[in-house]
mmCIF file of C-alpha atoms in Angstrom:
data_model
loop_
_atom_site.group_PDB
_atom_site.id
_atom_site.type_symbol
_atom_site.label_atom_id
_atom_site.label_comp_id
_atom_site.label_asym_id
_atom_site.label_seq_id
_atom_site.Cartn_x
_atom_site.Cartn_y
_atom_site.Cartn_z
ATOM 1 C CA ALA A 750 0.000 0.000 0.000
ATOM 2 C CA GLN A 751 1.136 3.519 -0.732
ATOM 3 C CA THR A 752 2.164 5.528 2.303
ATOM 4 C CA VAL A 753 2.998 9.170 2.871
ATOM 5 C CA THR A 754 5.115 10.264 5.846
ATOM 6 C CA GLN A 755 5.463 13.763 7.247
ATOM 7 C CA SER A 756 8.071 13.630 9.982
ATOM 8 C CA GLN A 757 7.484 17.110 11.455
ATOM 9 C CA PRO A 758 4.241 17.240 13.496
ATOM 10 C CA GLU A 759 4.734 20.947 14.283
ATOM 11 C CA MET A 760 6.899 23.813 13.080
ATOM 12 C CA SER A 761 7.122 27.451 14.041
ATOM 13 C CA VAL A 762 8.969 30.325 12.328
ATOM 14 C CA GLN A 763 9.018 34.105 12.376
ATOM 15 C CA GLU A 764 7.202 36.131 9.748
ATOM 16 C CA ALA A 765 9.262 36.706 6.574
ATOM 17 C CA GLU A 766 11.470 33.682 7.222
ATOM 18 C CA THR A 767 11.743 30.704 4.895
ATOM 19 C CA VAL A 768 10.491 27.326 6.080
ATOM 20 C CA THR A 769 10.706 23.844 4.572
ATOM 21 C CA LEU A 770 8.217 21.058 5.291
ATOM 22 C CA SER A 771 9.331 17.478 4.663
ATOM 23 C CA CYS A 772 7.453 14.631 3.026
ATOM 24 C CA THR A 773 8.469 11.163 1.931
ATOM 25 C CA TYR A 774 6.342 8.568 0.197
ATOM 26 C CA ASP A 775 6.481 4.947 -0.814
ATOM 27 C CA THR A 776 5.322 3.552 -4.143
ATOM 28 C CA SER A 777 6.346 1.037 -6.772
ATOM 29 C CA GLU A 778 4.768 3.069 -9.579
ATOM 30 C CA SER A 779 6.801 5.164 -11.996
ATOM 31 C CA ASN A 780 4.135 7.737 -12.789
ATOM 32 C CA TYR A 781 2.096 9.468 -10.129
ATOM 33 C CA TYR A 782 1.146 12.874 -8.781
ATOM 34 C CA LEU A 783 2.087 14.664 -5.594
ATOM 35 C CA PHE A 784 0.310 17.526 -3.867
ATOM 36 C CA TRP A 785 0.601 19.864 -0.926
ATOM 37 C CA TYR A 786 -2.685 20.961 0.640
ATOM 38 C CA LYS A 787 -3.178 23.705 3.211
ATOM 39 C CA GLN A 788 -5.891 23.484 5.872
ATOM 40 C CA PRO A 789 -6.342 26.775 7.785
ATOM 41 C CA PRO A 790 -8.461 27.014 10.956
ATOM 42 C CA SER A 791 -11.580 27.174 8.761
ATOM 43 C CA ARG A 792 -10.733 23.543 7.871
ATOM 44 C CA GLN A 793 -11.203 24.157 4.148
ATOM 45 C CA MET A 794 -8.668 22.112 2.169
ATOM 46 C CA ILE A 795 -6.803 24.351 -0.269
ATOM 47 C CA LEU A 796 -4.498 23.056 -2.988
ATOM 48 C CA VAL A 797 -1.103 24.755 -2.650
ATOM 49 C CA ILE A 798 1.001 23.065 -5.310
ATOM 50 C CA ARG A 799 1.151 19.888 -7.408
ATOM 51 C CA GLN A 800 3.919 17.920 -9.092
ATOM 52 C CA GLU A 801 3.776 15.260 -11.788
ATOM 53 C CA ALA A 802 6.371 12.556 -11.235
ATOM 54 C CA TYR A 803 7.491 12.344 -14.852
ATOM 55 C CA LYS A 804 8.398 16.042 -14.884
ATOM 56 C CA GLN A 805 11.946 16.757 -13.771
ATOM 57 C CA GLN A 806 11.348 20.451 -13.110
ATOM 58 C CA ASN A 807 10.277 21.372 -9.606
ATOM 59 C CA ALA A 808 6.873 23.069 -9.411
ATOM 60 C CA THR A 809 6.616 26.665 -8.216
ATOM 61 C CA GLU A 810 3.601 28.785 -7.265
ATOM 62 C CA ASN A 811 4.559 32.294 -6.179
ATOM 63 C CA ARG A 812 6.149 31.939 -2.691
ATOM 64 C CA PHE A 813 5.673 28.169 -2.662
ATOM 65 C CA SER A 814 8.074 25.742 -4.298
ATOM 66 C CA VAL A 815 8.885 22.068 -4.016
ATOM 67 C CA ASN A 816 12.057 20.006 -4.014
ATOM 68 C CA PHE A 817 11.095 16.774 -5.749
ATOM 69 C CA GLN A 818 13.671 14.006 -5.453
ATOM 70 C CA LYS A 819 12.159 11.018 -7.284
ATOM 71 C CA ALA A 820 14.908 8.519 -6.505
ATOM 72 C CA ALA A 821 14.758 9.374 -2.822
ATOM 73 C CA LYS A 822 10.929 9.517 -2.894
ATOM 74 C CA SER A 823 11.037 12.902 -1.256
ATOM 75 C CA PHE A 824 8.733 15.883 -1.854
ATOM 76 C CA SER A 825 9.438 18.865 0.401
ATOM 77 C CA LEU A 826 7.594 22.199 0.374
ATOM 78 C CA LYS A 827 9.443 25.474 0.751
ATOM 79 C CA ILE A 828 7.575 28.618 1.771
ATOM 80 C CA SER A 829 9.534 31.809 1.174
ATOM 81 C CA ASP A 830 8.848 35.159 2.860
ATOM 82 C CA SER A 831 6.347 33.489 5.173
ATOM 83 C CA GLN A 832 3.212 35.427 6.112
ATOM 84 C CA LEU A 833 0.822 35.228 9.053
ATOM 85 C CA GLY A 834 -1.828 33.851 6.689
ATOM 86 C CA ASP A 835 0.360 30.832 6.027
ATOM 87 C CA THR A 836 -0.438 29.533 9.507
ATOM 88 C CA ALA A 837 -2.256 26.233 8.902
ATOM 89 C CA MET A 838 -1.999 22.473 8.791
ATOM 90 C CA TYR A 839 -0.133 21.315 5.695
ATOM 91 C CA PHE A 840 -0.740 17.903 4.198
ATOM 92 C CA CYS A 841 1.376 16.103 1.656
ATOM 93 C CA ALA A 842 -0.667 13.808 -0.605
ATOM 94 C CA PHE A 843 -0.005 11.243 -3.288
ATOM 95 C CA VAL A 844 -2.101 9.648 -6.027
ATOM 96 C CA GLU A 845 -1.288 6.997 -8.586
ATOM 97 C CA GLY A 846 -3.209 4.774 -10.991
ATOM 98 C CA ALA A 847 -5.954 3.823 -8.562
ATOM 99 C CA GLN A 848 -6.826 7.512 -8.316
ATOM 100 C CA LYS A 849 -7.096 7.436 -4.552
ATOM 101 C CA LEU A 850 -5.542 10.411 -2.832
ATOM 102 C CA VAL A 851 -3.439 9.255 0.136
ATOM 103 C CA PHE A 852 -2.511 11.813 2.792
ATOM 104 C CA GLY A 853 0.310 12.170 5.275
ATOM 105 C CA GLN A 854 -0.354 12.936 8.942
ATOM 106 C CA GLY A 855 0.129 16.661 8.468
ATOM 107 C CA THR A 856 2.463 19.362 9.784
ATOM 108 C CA ARG A 857 1.062 22.166 11.895
ATOM 109 C CA LEU A 858 2.845 25.359 10.821
ATOM 110 C CA THR A 859 2.695 28.523 12.905
ATOM 111 C CA ILE A 860 3.988 31.843 11.594
ATOM 112 C CA ASN A 861 4.802 34.218 14.467
ATOM 113 C CA PRO A 862 4.683 38.025 14.126
ATOM 114 C CA ASP B 1009 -19.813 29.736 -8.614
ATOM 115 C CA GLY B 1010 -19.008 26.053 -8.985
ATOM 116 C CA GLY B 1011 -18.062 24.053 -5.956
ATOM 117 C CA ILE B 1012 -18.910 21.355 -3.468
ATOM 118 C CA THR B 1013 -21.584 21.855 -0.827
ATOM 119 C CA GLN B 1014 -21.580 19.772 2.300
ATOM 120 C CA SER B 1015 -24.444 19.889 4.773
ATOM 121 C CA PRO B 1016 -25.017 20.208 7.575
ATOM 122 C CA LYS B 1017 -21.928 21.949 8.911
ATOM 123 C CA TYR B 1018 -22.505 20.451 12.382
ATOM 124 C CA LEU B 1019 -24.390 17.241 13.145
ATOM 125 C CA PHE B 1020 -25.174 15.547 16.422
ATOM 126 C CA ARG B 1021 -26.044 11.876 16.612
ATOM 127 C CA LYS B 1022 -27.442 9.858 19.436
ATOM 128 C CA GLU B 1023 -26.140 6.400 20.156
ATOM 129 C CA GLY B 1024 -27.721 3.826 17.843
ATOM 130 C CA GLN B 1025 -28.914 6.306 15.236
ATOM 131 C CA ASN B 1026 -28.084 6.397 11.549
ATOM 132 C CA VAL B 1027 -27.289 9.812 10.102
ATOM 133 C CA THR B 1028 -26.713 10.961 6.538
ATOM 134 C CA LEU B 1029 -24.199 13.589 5.448
ATOM 135 C CA SER B 1030 -24.928 15.398 2.209
ATOM 136 C CA CYS B 1031 -22.407 16.179 -0.540
ATOM 137 C CA GLU B 1032 -23.457 17.971 -3.728
ATOM 138 C CA GLN B 1033 -21.205 19.283 -6.514
ATOM 139 C CA ASN B 1034 -21.969 21.457 -9.545
ATOM 140 C CA LEU B 1035 -18.541 21.104 -11.119
ATOM 141 C CA ASN B 1036 -19.573 18.268 -13.472
ATOM 142 C CA HIS B 1037 -16.833 16.180 -11.853
ATOM 143 C CA ASP B 1038 -16.863 12.465 -12.484
ATOM 144 C CA ALA B 1039 -15.363 11.051 -9.292
ATOM 145 C CA MET B 1040 -16.393 11.759 -5.717
ATOM 146 C CA TYR B 1041 -14.767 10.809 -2.408
ATOM 147 C CA TRP B 1042 -15.477 10.751 1.320
ATOM 148 C CA TYR B 1043 -12.672 11.254 3.842
ATOM 149 C CA ARG B 1044 -12.649 11.160 7.608
ATOM 150 C CA GLN B 1045 -10.311 13.404 9.595
ATOM 151 C CA ASP B 1046 -9.377 12.722 13.203
ATOM 152 C CA PRO B 1047 -6.920 14.841 15.200
ATOM 153 C CA GLY B 1048 -3.336 13.875 14.419
ATOM 154 C CA GLN B 1049 -4.295 11.253 11.838
ATOM 155 C CA GLY B 1050 -4.582 13.135 8.584
ATOM 156 C CA LEU B 1051 -7.381 12.167 6.192
ATOM 157 C CA ARG B 1052 -8.488 8.593 5.647
ATOM 158 C CA LEU B 1053 -10.568 7.403 2.687
ATOM 159 C CA ILE B 1054 -13.988 5.945 3.485
ATOM 160 C CA TYR B 1055 -15.621 5.410 0.064
ATOM 161 C CA TYR B 1056 -15.221 6.681 -3.468
ATOM 162 C CA SER B 1057 -17.219 6.597 -6.689
ATOM 163 C CA GLN B 1058 -15.954 7.088 -10.226
ATOM 164 C CA ILE B 1059 -19.264 6.742 -12.075
ATOM 165 C CA VAL B 1060 -22.953 6.837 -11.249
ATOM 166 C CA ASN B 1061 -24.341 3.694 -9.594
ATOM 167 C CA ASP B 1062 -20.861 2.407 -8.765
ATOM 168 C CA PHE B 1063 -18.639 2.898 -5.714
ATOM 169 C CA GLN B 1064 -15.701 1.254 -3.960
ATOM 170 C CA LYS B 1065 -14.655 0.860 -0.346
ATOM 171 C CA GLY B 1066 -11.748 2.862 0.914
ATOM 172 C CA ASP B 1067 -9.497 2.082 3.862
ATOM 173 C CA ILE B 1068 -12.071 2.525 6.641
ATOM 174 C CA ALA B 1069 -15.486 1.656 5.117
ATOM 175 C CA GLU B 1070 -16.833 -0.404 8.031
ATOM 176 C CA GLY B 1071 -19.903 1.221 9.567
ATOM 177 C CA TYR B 1072 -20.508 3.520 6.601
ATOM 178 C CA SER B 1073 -22.614 3.304 3.441
ATOM 179 C CA VAL B 1074 -22.936 5.459 0.324
ATOM 180 C CA SER B 1075 -25.000 5.816 -2.844
ATOM 181 C CA ARG B 1076 -24.378 7.503 -6.195
ATOM 182 C CA GLU B 1077 -27.703 7.810 -7.964
ATOM 183 C CA LYS B 1078 -26.825 11.134 -9.605
ATOM 184 C CA LYS B 1079 -23.519 12.463 -10.849
ATOM 185 C CA GLU B 1080 -23.880 15.542 -8.632
ATOM 186 C CA SER B 1081 -24.616 13.790 -5.362
ATOM 187 C CA PHE B 1082 -22.724 11.376 -3.094
ATOM 188 C CA PRO B 1083 -24.354 11.096 0.347
ATOM 189 C CA LEU B 1084 -22.649 9.269 3.198
ATOM 190 C CA THR B 1085 -24.638 7.394 5.860
ATOM 191 C CA VAL B 1086 -22.978 6.783 9.196
ATOM 192 C CA THR B 1087 -24.663 3.732 10.616
ATOM 193 C CA SER B 1088 -24.994 2.543 14.206
ATOM 194 C CA ALA B 1089 -22.325 -0.058 13.385
ATOM 195 C CA GLN B 1090 -19.700 2.684 13.319
ATOM 196 C CA LYS B 1091 -18.400 2.554 16.885
ATOM 197 C CA ASN B 1092 -16.541 5.858 17.000
ATOM 198 C CA PRO B 1093 -18.138 8.222 14.491
ATOM 199 C CA THR B 1094 -17.164 11.514 16.098
ATOM 200 C CA ALA B 1095 -14.915 13.155 13.498
ATOM 201 C CA PHE B 1096 -14.686 15.750 10.753
ATOM 202 C CA TYR B 1097 -15.916 14.474 7.375
ATOM 203 C CA LEU B 1098 -14.736 15.894 4.065
ATOM 204 C CA CYS B 1099 -16.192 15.275 0.615
ATOM 205 C CA ALA B 1100 -14.080 15.774 -2.514
ATOM 206 C CA SER B 1101 -14.483 15.491 -6.270
ATOM 207 C CA ARG B 1102 -12.266 15.273 -9.339
ATOM 208 C CA PRO B 1103 -12.819 15.390 -13.092
ATOM 209 C CA PHE B 1104 -11.541 12.687 -15.398
ATOM 210 C CA VAL B 1105 -9.084 14.715 -17.415
ATOM 211 C CA ARG B 1106 -5.718 13.881 -18.898
ATOM 212 C CA GLY B 1107 -3.251 14.207 -16.072
ATOM 213 C CA ASN B 1108 -4.444 14.796 -12.568
ATOM 214 C CA TYR B 1109 -4.843 18.339 -11.341
ATOM 215 C CA GLY B 1110 -5.959 17.865 -7.810
ATOM 216 C CA TYR B 1111 -9.164 17.392 -6.006
ATOM 217 C CA THR B 1112 -11.757 19.960 -4.940
ATOM 218 C CA PHE B 1113 -12.937 19.705 -1.340
ATOM 219 C CA GLY B 1114 -16.099 20.753 0.416
ATOM 220 C CA SER B 1115 -16.034 22.692 3.682
ATOM 221 C CA GLY B 1116 -16.764 19.620 5.796
ATOM 222 C CA THR B 1117 -19.252 18.311 8.353
ATOM 223 C CA ARG B 1118 -18.396 17.953 12.032
ATOM 224 C CA LEU B 1119 -20.223 14.916 13.451
ATOM 225 C CA THR B 1120 -20.497 14.467 17.215
ATOM 226 C CA VAL B 1121 -22.051 11.577 19.107
ATOM 227 C CA VAL B 1122 -24.030 12.721 22.147
#
């Protein structure tokens, strides 16, 4: 079974700092998709960024970027110039041929003023 | 605006009762999913459906049932067989398009057993 592991249950940084959230996954497939979702206190799940495994280039969305290491099965999220509104739970997720989205346990990120 | 509507936002269930959580989407998405979220455990898949009148069990289907009579609707029934139903329930949908561009989520239903 596919698994997703987020090894940092909680993280805390100062506003404007850069923070990196870690994620590793396990799969025997060669083509799949990876996502980072944000869940603020409202509990709405918001897609932050996505990566297709067959693409070598790391995805970037404004202040959010990923470091995708396919051989190491690693998919970390970097948030640059962090803002108070970035405070949320962040979930790494994975989907392959069965089209079932599998989530990690989440990292609670707090941005301090 | 297109999206997913989950209702009610809060639901209270007495011991032994069945309750049904509603999930409606107007995105013309093909697949729909139900997830359960408990504190510190991420999201776990309960059931999913890729076409009308067909659905598959997820990782924690025991004590739950679903139906998919219309493309837009995917209600979840929490039966009395579910021993610990207190949780946050999220519905999601996805179109069948080339590649996979993420899922759209509803705003959730908080179910509490009283």
